[in-house]
Amino acid sequence: MRLAIVEGDGVGKEIIPVAVNVLDALGIDVEKVPVELGYGKWERTGFAITDEDIEILKGCDCVLFGAITTPPDPNYKSVLLTIRKELDMYANIRPIRPLPSVKGILDRSDFNFVIVRENTEGLYSGIEEIGDEVSTTKRVISRKGSKRIAEYACKLAKGRRNELTIVHKSNVMKSDKLFLDVCRETAVANEVNHRDELVDSMAYKLLISPENYDVVVTTNLFGDILSDMSAALVGGLGLLPSANIGEKHAFFEPVHGSAPDIAGKGIANPIATILSLKMLLEWRGDMEAASLVEEAVDYCLNIGIRTPDLGGSNSTQEVGSAIVDHIRSRLKK
Ligand code: NAD
């Protein structure tokens, strides 16, 4: 397997080396291809990502990605939007499930849902007109884009509780009527039980009764916001992994960003990235290695080794070492 490794900016430079140590401990044969992308590269070279970088990513089987800083500068082209579009990774999968010995805001562990976010269109279309008086962003919803994300979500639901919740705002934004209709048709065709929710009401319901949800399918911006919000149910952004999946490529990254407020302090929680590596291993069909990673993360949390975001006093490195040591000791047996 050729694996592109992108550290990116900020805490990306601290968490990715830890995740790579975990990969090495598993002893999996991987050709690692380091790729520099992001704001640091932009400051140095004037480009955050080049055509050559995109070709390198396309030549790899998948990507393990840290995080990048995206300044609100209109001249800065979003690296993530570029990659998701160029590699056509239309499905952003964000599992939200409790972790052992970690309290989320509700202090409950009876929920387990997945946000399936359309990743290539919606309000992140990149079609914008920026003016001094008026600025606009075009929201794009296509039948093709809605159909393929709905199919993905239904397939996922079939392997779970067979329950799909379609999240939209079609009462106000008429573009969402197409998304809703296509998702409903697809759920019916796949014999998946389904209902729909307006996004504002869904935000409330997810925090009040998260156990009622299984697979949640939604458009780009709504999925982004609902998943960051849902991180609070689990215990923080430092715990939430994600996968971006397309027909040919896959890309694994924590849900969080470059966290400039804690970057350089060595205290970023590496677990979101390590669980993203677990998703990569599952995508590759390496279920044994994936469950060993999960077991090692659970072990680390259960023995109380944790970074300050979880109320602990351990460093990024110390959490990584506990996870690596557990994997090594299990592989020796
Ligand atoms: P953020 O996700 O970087 O941070 C939000 C909060 O969560 C901060 O308080 C931060 O300290 C905390 N946090 C994040 N990751 C953590 C970790 N691993 N361990 C412990 N705490 C963690 O969001 P932001 O501050 O709004 O954005 C910072 C930069 O990241 C911006 O430039 C933004 O555009 C970018 N961003 C990038 C991505 C990505 O690369 N996928 C995603 C979101 C934001």
PDB file of C-alpha atoms in Angstrom, residues 88-253:
ATOM      1  CA  ASP A  88     -13.771  13.071  -5.805  1.00  0.00           C
ATOM      2  CA  MET A  89     -14.124  11.844  -2.245  1.00  0.00           C
ATOM      3  CA  TYR A  90     -17.816  12.455  -1.927  1.00  0.00           C
ATOM      4  CA  ALA A  91     -18.595  10.741   1.366  1.00  0.00           C
ATOM      5  CA  ASN A  92     -17.350  12.107   4.667  1.00  0.00           C
ATOM      6  CA  ILE A  93     -17.985   9.531   7.369  1.00  0.00           C
ATOM      7  CA  ARG A  94     -17.893  10.675  10.994  1.00  0.00           C
ATOM      8  CA  PRO A  95     -18.750   8.001  13.580  1.00  0.00           C
ATOM      9  CA  ILE A  96     -19.959   9.357  16.925  1.00  0.00           C
ATOM     10  CA  ARG A  97     -19.714   6.782  19.683  1.00  0.00           C
ATOM     11  CA  PRO A  98     -18.736   6.927  23.343  1.00  0.00           C
ATOM     12  CA  LEU A  99     -15.252   5.928  24.436  1.00  0.00           C
ATOM     13  CA  PRO A 100     -14.499   4.067  27.676  1.00  0.00           C
ATOM     14  CA  SER A 101     -13.894   6.113  30.840  1.00  0.00           C
ATOM     15  CA  VAL A 102     -14.504   9.400  29.023  1.00  0.00           C
ATOM     16  CA  LYS A 103     -17.448  11.588  29.950  1.00  0.00           C
ATOM     17  CA  GLY A 104     -19.145  13.662  27.291  1.00  0.00           C
ATOM     18  CA  ILE A 105     -21.402  16.594  28.142  1.00  0.00           C
ATOM     19  CA  LEU A 106     -24.362  14.299  28.818  1.00  0.00           C
ATOM     20  CA  ASP A 107     -22.366  11.707  30.761  1.00  0.00           C
ATOM     21  CA  ARG A 108     -24.088   8.871  28.937  1.00  0.00           C
ATOM     22  CA  SER A 109     -22.893   6.057  26.737  1.00  0.00           C
ATOM     23  CA  ASP A 110     -26.058   4.729  25.101  1.00  0.00           C
ATOM     24  CA  PHE A 111     -25.572   6.360  21.697  1.00  0.00           C
ATOM     25  CA  ASN A 112     -23.788   5.267  18.556  1.00  0.00           C
ATOM     26  CA  PHE A 113     -24.519   7.097  15.329  1.00  0.00           C
ATOM     27  CA  VAL A 114     -22.675   8.032  12.155  1.00  0.00           C
ATOM     28  CA  ILE A 115     -22.845  11.310  10.289  1.00  0.00           C
ATOM     29  CA  VAL A 116     -22.600  10.819   6.524  1.00  0.00           C
ATOM     30  CA  ARG A 117     -21.834  14.208   5.059  1.00  0.00           C
ATOM     31  CA  GLU A 118     -21.926  15.048   1.346  1.00  0.00           C
ATOM     32  CA  ASN A 119     -18.424  16.270   0.743  1.00  0.00           C
ATOM     33  CA  THR A 120     -18.170  17.844  -2.696  1.00  0.00           C
ATOM     34  CA  GLU A 121     -20.999  20.339  -3.165  1.00  0.00           C
ATOM     35  CA  GLY A 122     -23.579  22.216  -1.031  1.00  0.00           C
ATOM     36  CA  LEU A 123     -22.348  25.484   0.445  1.00  0.00           C
ATOM     37  CA  TYR A 124     -18.734  24.368   0.038  1.00  0.00           C
ATOM     38  CA  SER A 125     -19.080  24.530  -3.742  1.00  0.00           C
ATOM     39  CA  GLY A 126     -16.302  27.107  -3.904  1.00  0.00           C
ATOM     40  CA  ILE A 127     -18.410  29.157  -6.337  1.00  0.00           C
ATOM     41  CA  GLU A 128     -18.182  32.590  -4.777  1.00  0.00           C
ATOM     42  CA  GLU A 129     -18.255  36.261  -5.624  1.00  0.00           C
ATOM     43  CA  ILE A 130     -16.524  38.437  -3.108  1.00  0.00           C
ATOM     44  CA  GLY A 131     -17.347  42.139  -3.047  1.00  0.00           C
ATOM     45  CA  ASP A 132     -17.012  45.032  -0.623  1.00  0.00           C
ATOM     46  CA  GLU A 133     -20.780  45.453  -0.272  1.00  0.00           C
ATOM     47  CA  VAL A 134     -22.161  42.041  -1.196  1.00  0.00           C
ATOM     48  CA  SER A 135     -20.511  38.626  -1.194  1.00  0.00           C
ATOM     49  CA  THR A 136     -22.206  35.434  -2.311  1.00  0.00           C
ATOM     50  CA  THR A 137     -21.547  31.701  -2.167  1.00  0.00           C
ATOM     51  CA  LYS A 138     -23.529  29.437  -4.452  1.00  0.00           C
ATOM     52  CA  ARG A 139     -25.109  26.385  -2.834  1.00  0.00           C
ATOM     53  CA  VAL A 140     -25.061  23.475  -5.259  1.00  0.00           C
ATOM     54  CA  ILE A 141     -27.255  20.416  -4.802  1.00  0.00           C
ATOM     55  CA  SER A 142     -27.248  17.931  -7.685  1.00  0.00           C
ATOM     56  CA  ARG A 143     -29.257  14.754  -8.238  1.00  0.00           C
ATOM     57  CA  LYS A 144     -26.029  12.828  -8.898  1.00  0.00           C
ATOM     58  CA  GLY A 145     -24.327  14.147  -5.746  1.00  0.00           C
ATOM     59  CA  SER A 146     -27.392  13.522  -3.596  1.00  0.00           C
ATOM     60  CA  LYS A 147     -27.949  10.055  -5.043  1.00  0.00           C
ATOM     61  CA  ARG A 148     -24.460   8.749  -4.421  1.00  0.00           C
ATOM     62  CA  ILE A 149     -24.297  10.023  -0.826  1.00  0.00           C
ATOM     63  CA  ALA A 150     -27.769   8.603  -0.167  1.00  0.00           C
ATOM     64  CA  GLU A 151     -26.685   5.234  -1.594  1.00  0.00           C
ATOM     65  CA  TYR A 152     -23.599   5.277   0.619  1.00  0.00           C
ATOM     66  CA  ALA A 153     -25.652   6.119   3.709  1.00  0.00           C
ATOM     67  CA  CYS A 154     -28.224   3.396   2.946  1.00  0.00           C
ATOM     68  CA  LYS A 155     -25.480   0.798   2.499  1.00  0.00           C
ATOM     69  CA  LEU A 156     -24.034   1.807   5.850  1.00  0.00           C
ATOM     70  CA  ALA A 157     -27.464   1.725   7.509  1.00  0.00           C
ATOM     71  CA  LYS A 158     -28.090  -1.806   6.185  1.00  0.00           C
ATOM     72  CA  GLY A 159     -25.062  -3.029   8.143  1.00  0.00           C
ATOM     73  CA  ARG A 160     -26.283  -1.244  11.287  1.00  0.00           C
ATOM     74  CA  ARG A 161     -29.811  -0.604  12.658  1.00  0.00           C
ATOM     75  CA  ASN A 162     -31.249   0.099   9.194  1.00  0.00           C
ATOM     76  CA  GLU A 163     -32.383   3.580  10.247  1.00  0.00           C
ATOM     77  CA  LEU A 164     -31.644   6.655   8.186  1.00  0.00           C
ATOM     78  CA  THR A 165     -32.287  10.253   9.224  1.00  0.00           C
ATOM     79  CA  ILE A 166     -32.176  12.775   6.395  1.00  0.00           C
ATOM     80  CA  VAL A 167     -31.187  16.221   7.658  1.00  0.00           C
ATOM     81  CA  HIS A 168     -32.058  19.276   5.556  1.00  0.00           C
ATOM     82  CA  LYS A 169     -33.583  22.752   5.603  1.00  0.00           C
ATOM     83  CA  SER A 170     -35.908  22.446   2.620  1.00  0.00           C
ATOM     84  CA  ASN A 171     -38.599  24.616   4.189  1.00  0.00           C
ATOM     85  CA  VAL A 172     -36.341  27.653   3.762  1.00  0.00           C
ATOM     86  CA  MET A 173     -33.695  26.626   1.223  1.00  0.00           C
ATOM     87  CA  LYS A 174     -35.546  25.183  -1.725  1.00  0.00           C
ATOM     88  CA  SER A 175     -32.347  23.610  -3.064  1.00  0.00           C
ATOM     89  CA  ASP A 176     -32.691  21.090  -0.239  1.00  0.00           C
ATOM     90  CA  LYS A 177     -35.965  19.755  -1.657  1.00  0.00           C
ATOM     91  CA  LEU A 178     -33.936  17.908  -4.307  1.00  0.00           C
ATOM     92  CA  PHE A 179     -31.608  16.473  -1.656  1.00  0.00           C
ATOM     93  CA  LEU A 180     -34.539  15.359   0.496  1.00  0.00           C
ATOM     94  CA  ASP A 181     -36.489  13.813  -2.394  1.00  0.00           C
ATOM     95  CA  VAL A 182     -33.492  11.879  -3.708  1.00  0.00           C
ATOM     96  CA  CYS A 183     -32.568  10.612  -0.216  1.00  0.00           C
ATOM     97  CA  ARG A 184     -36.158   9.485   0.407  1.00  0.00           C
ATOM     98  CA  GLU A 185     -36.382   7.699  -2.966  1.00  0.00           C
ATOM     99  CA  THR A 186     -33.055   5.980  -2.324  1.00  0.00           C
ATOM    100  CA  ALA A 187     -34.076   4.866   1.168  1.00  0.00           C
ATOM    101  CA  VAL A 188     -37.331   3.406  -0.203  1.00  0.00           C
ATOM    102  CA  ALA A 189     -35.497   1.603  -3.014  1.00  0.00           C
ATOM    103  CA  ASN A 190     -33.015   0.142  -0.509  1.00  0.00           C
ATOM    104  CA  GLU A 191     -35.702  -0.761   2.043  1.00  0.00           C
ATOM    105  CA  VAL A 192     -34.098   1.398   4.707  1.00  0.00           C
ATOM    106  CA  ASN A 193     -36.362   2.860   7.417  1.00  0.00           C
ATOM    107  CA  HIS A 194     -36.130   6.612   7.192  1.00  0.00           C
ATOM    108  CA  ARG A 195     -37.357   9.918   8.548  1.00  0.00           C
ATOM    109  CA  ASP A 196     -36.240  13.477   8.048  1.00  0.00           C
ATOM    110  CA  GLU A 197     -35.395  16.370  10.337  1.00  0.00           C
ATOM    111  CA  LEU A 198     -34.826  20.076   9.843  1.00  0.00           C
ATOM    112  CA  VAL A 199     -31.215  20.844  10.711  1.00  0.00           C
ATOM    113  CA  ASP A 200     -31.954  23.315  13.522  1.00  0.00           C
ATOM    114  CA  SER A 201     -34.312  20.927  15.271  1.00  0.00           C
ATOM    115  CA  MET A 202     -31.853  18.078  14.645  1.00  0.00           C
ATOM    116  CA  ALA A 203     -29.070  19.972  16.448  1.00  0.00           C
ATOM    117  CA  TYR A 204     -31.292  20.135  19.529  1.00  0.00           C
ATOM    118  CA  LYS A 205     -32.506  16.541  19.289  1.00  0.00           C
ATOM    119  CA  LEU A 206     -28.996  15.141  18.878  1.00  0.00           C
ATOM    120  CA  LEU A 207     -28.017  16.714  22.177  1.00  0.00           C
ATOM    121  CA  ILE A 208     -31.201  15.675  23.975  1.00  0.00           C
ATOM    122  CA  SER A 209     -31.646  12.122  22.688  1.00  0.00           C
ATOM    123  CA  PRO A 210     -28.620  10.974  20.665  1.00  0.00           C
ATOM    124  CA  GLU A 211     -29.603   7.337  21.181  1.00  0.00           C
ATOM    125  CA  ASN A 212     -32.471   7.803  18.706  1.00  0.00           C
ATOM    126  CA  TYR A 213     -30.141   8.063  15.725  1.00  0.00           C
ATOM    127  CA  ASP A 214     -28.255   5.522  13.647  1.00  0.00           C
ATOM    128  CA  VAL A 215     -27.129   6.872  10.263  1.00  0.00           C
ATOM    129  CA  VAL A 216     -27.569  10.592   9.639  1.00  0.00           C
ATOM    130  CA  VAL A 217     -27.168  11.798   6.054  1.00  0.00           C
ATOM    131  CA  THR A 218     -26.870  15.487   5.268  1.00  0.00           C
ATOM    132  CA  THR A 219     -25.328  18.157   3.102  1.00  0.00           C
ATOM    133  CA  ASN A 220     -21.817  19.561   3.398  1.00  0.00           C
ATOM    134  CA  LEU A 221     -22.054  22.476   5.863  1.00  0.00           C
ATOM    135  CA  PHE A 222     -24.762  20.896   8.023  1.00  0.00           C
ATOM    136  CA  GLY A 223     -22.674  17.731   8.387  1.00  0.00           C
ATOM    137  CA  ASP A 224     -19.617  19.756   9.314  1.00  0.00           C
ATOM    138  CA  ILE A 225     -21.445  21.654  12.052  1.00  0.00           C
ATOM    139  CA  LEU A 226     -23.414  18.696  13.443  1.00  0.00           C
ATOM    140  CA  SER A 227     -20.279  16.589  13.743  1.00  0.00           C
ATOM    141  CA  ASP A 228     -18.251  19.237  15.618  1.00  0.00           C
ATOM    142  CA  MET A 229     -21.248  19.686  17.911  1.00  0.00           C
ATOM    143  CA  SER A 230     -21.519  15.931  18.410  1.00  0.00           C
ATOM    144  CA  ALA A 231     -17.875  15.843  19.538  1.00  0.00           C
ATOM    145  CA  ALA A 232     -19.162  17.294  22.816  1.00  0.00           C
ATOM    146  CA  LEU A 233     -21.240  14.132  23.327  1.00  0.00           C
ATOM    147  CA  VAL A 234     -18.115  12.002  23.077  1.00  0.00           C
ATOM    148  CA  GLY A 235     -15.804  14.184  25.171  1.00  0.00           C
ATOM    149  CA  GLY A 236     -14.141  16.590  22.775  1.00  0.00           C
ATOM    150  CA  LEU A 237     -12.814  17.236  19.294  1.00  0.00           C
ATOM    151  CA  GLY A 238      -9.593  15.436  20.136  1.00  0.00           C
ATOM    152  CA  LEU A 239     -11.492  12.138  19.966  1.00  0.00           C
ATOM    153  CA  LEU A 240     -13.421  12.295  16.701  1.00  0.00           C
ATOM    154  CA  PRO A 241     -12.064  10.483  13.612  1.00  0.00           C
ATOM    155  CA  SER A 242     -13.286  10.683  10.040  1.00  0.00           C
ATOM    156  CA  ALA A 243     -12.939   9.125   6.611  1.00  0.00           C
ATOM    157  CA  ASN A 244     -13.430  10.727   3.208  1.00  0.00           C
ATOM    158  CA  ILE A 245     -14.337   8.061   0.688  1.00  0.00           C
ATOM    159  CA  GLY A 246     -14.600   8.135  -3.106  1.00  0.00           C
ATOM    160  CA  GLU A 247     -14.715   5.528  -5.869  1.00  0.00           C
ATOM    161  CA  LYS A 248     -10.926   5.485  -6.267  1.00  0.00           C
ATOM    162  CA  HIS A 249      -9.429   7.275  -3.277  1.00  0.00           C
ATOM    163  CA  ALA A 250      -9.786   7.506   0.479  1.00  0.00           C
ATOM    164  CA  PHE A 251      -8.516  10.021   2.944  1.00  0.00           C
ATOM    165  CA  PHE A 252      -8.466   9.734   6.741  1.00  0.00           C
ATOM    166  CA  GLU A 253      -8.257  12.675   9.138  1.00  0.00           C
TER     167      GLU A 253
END
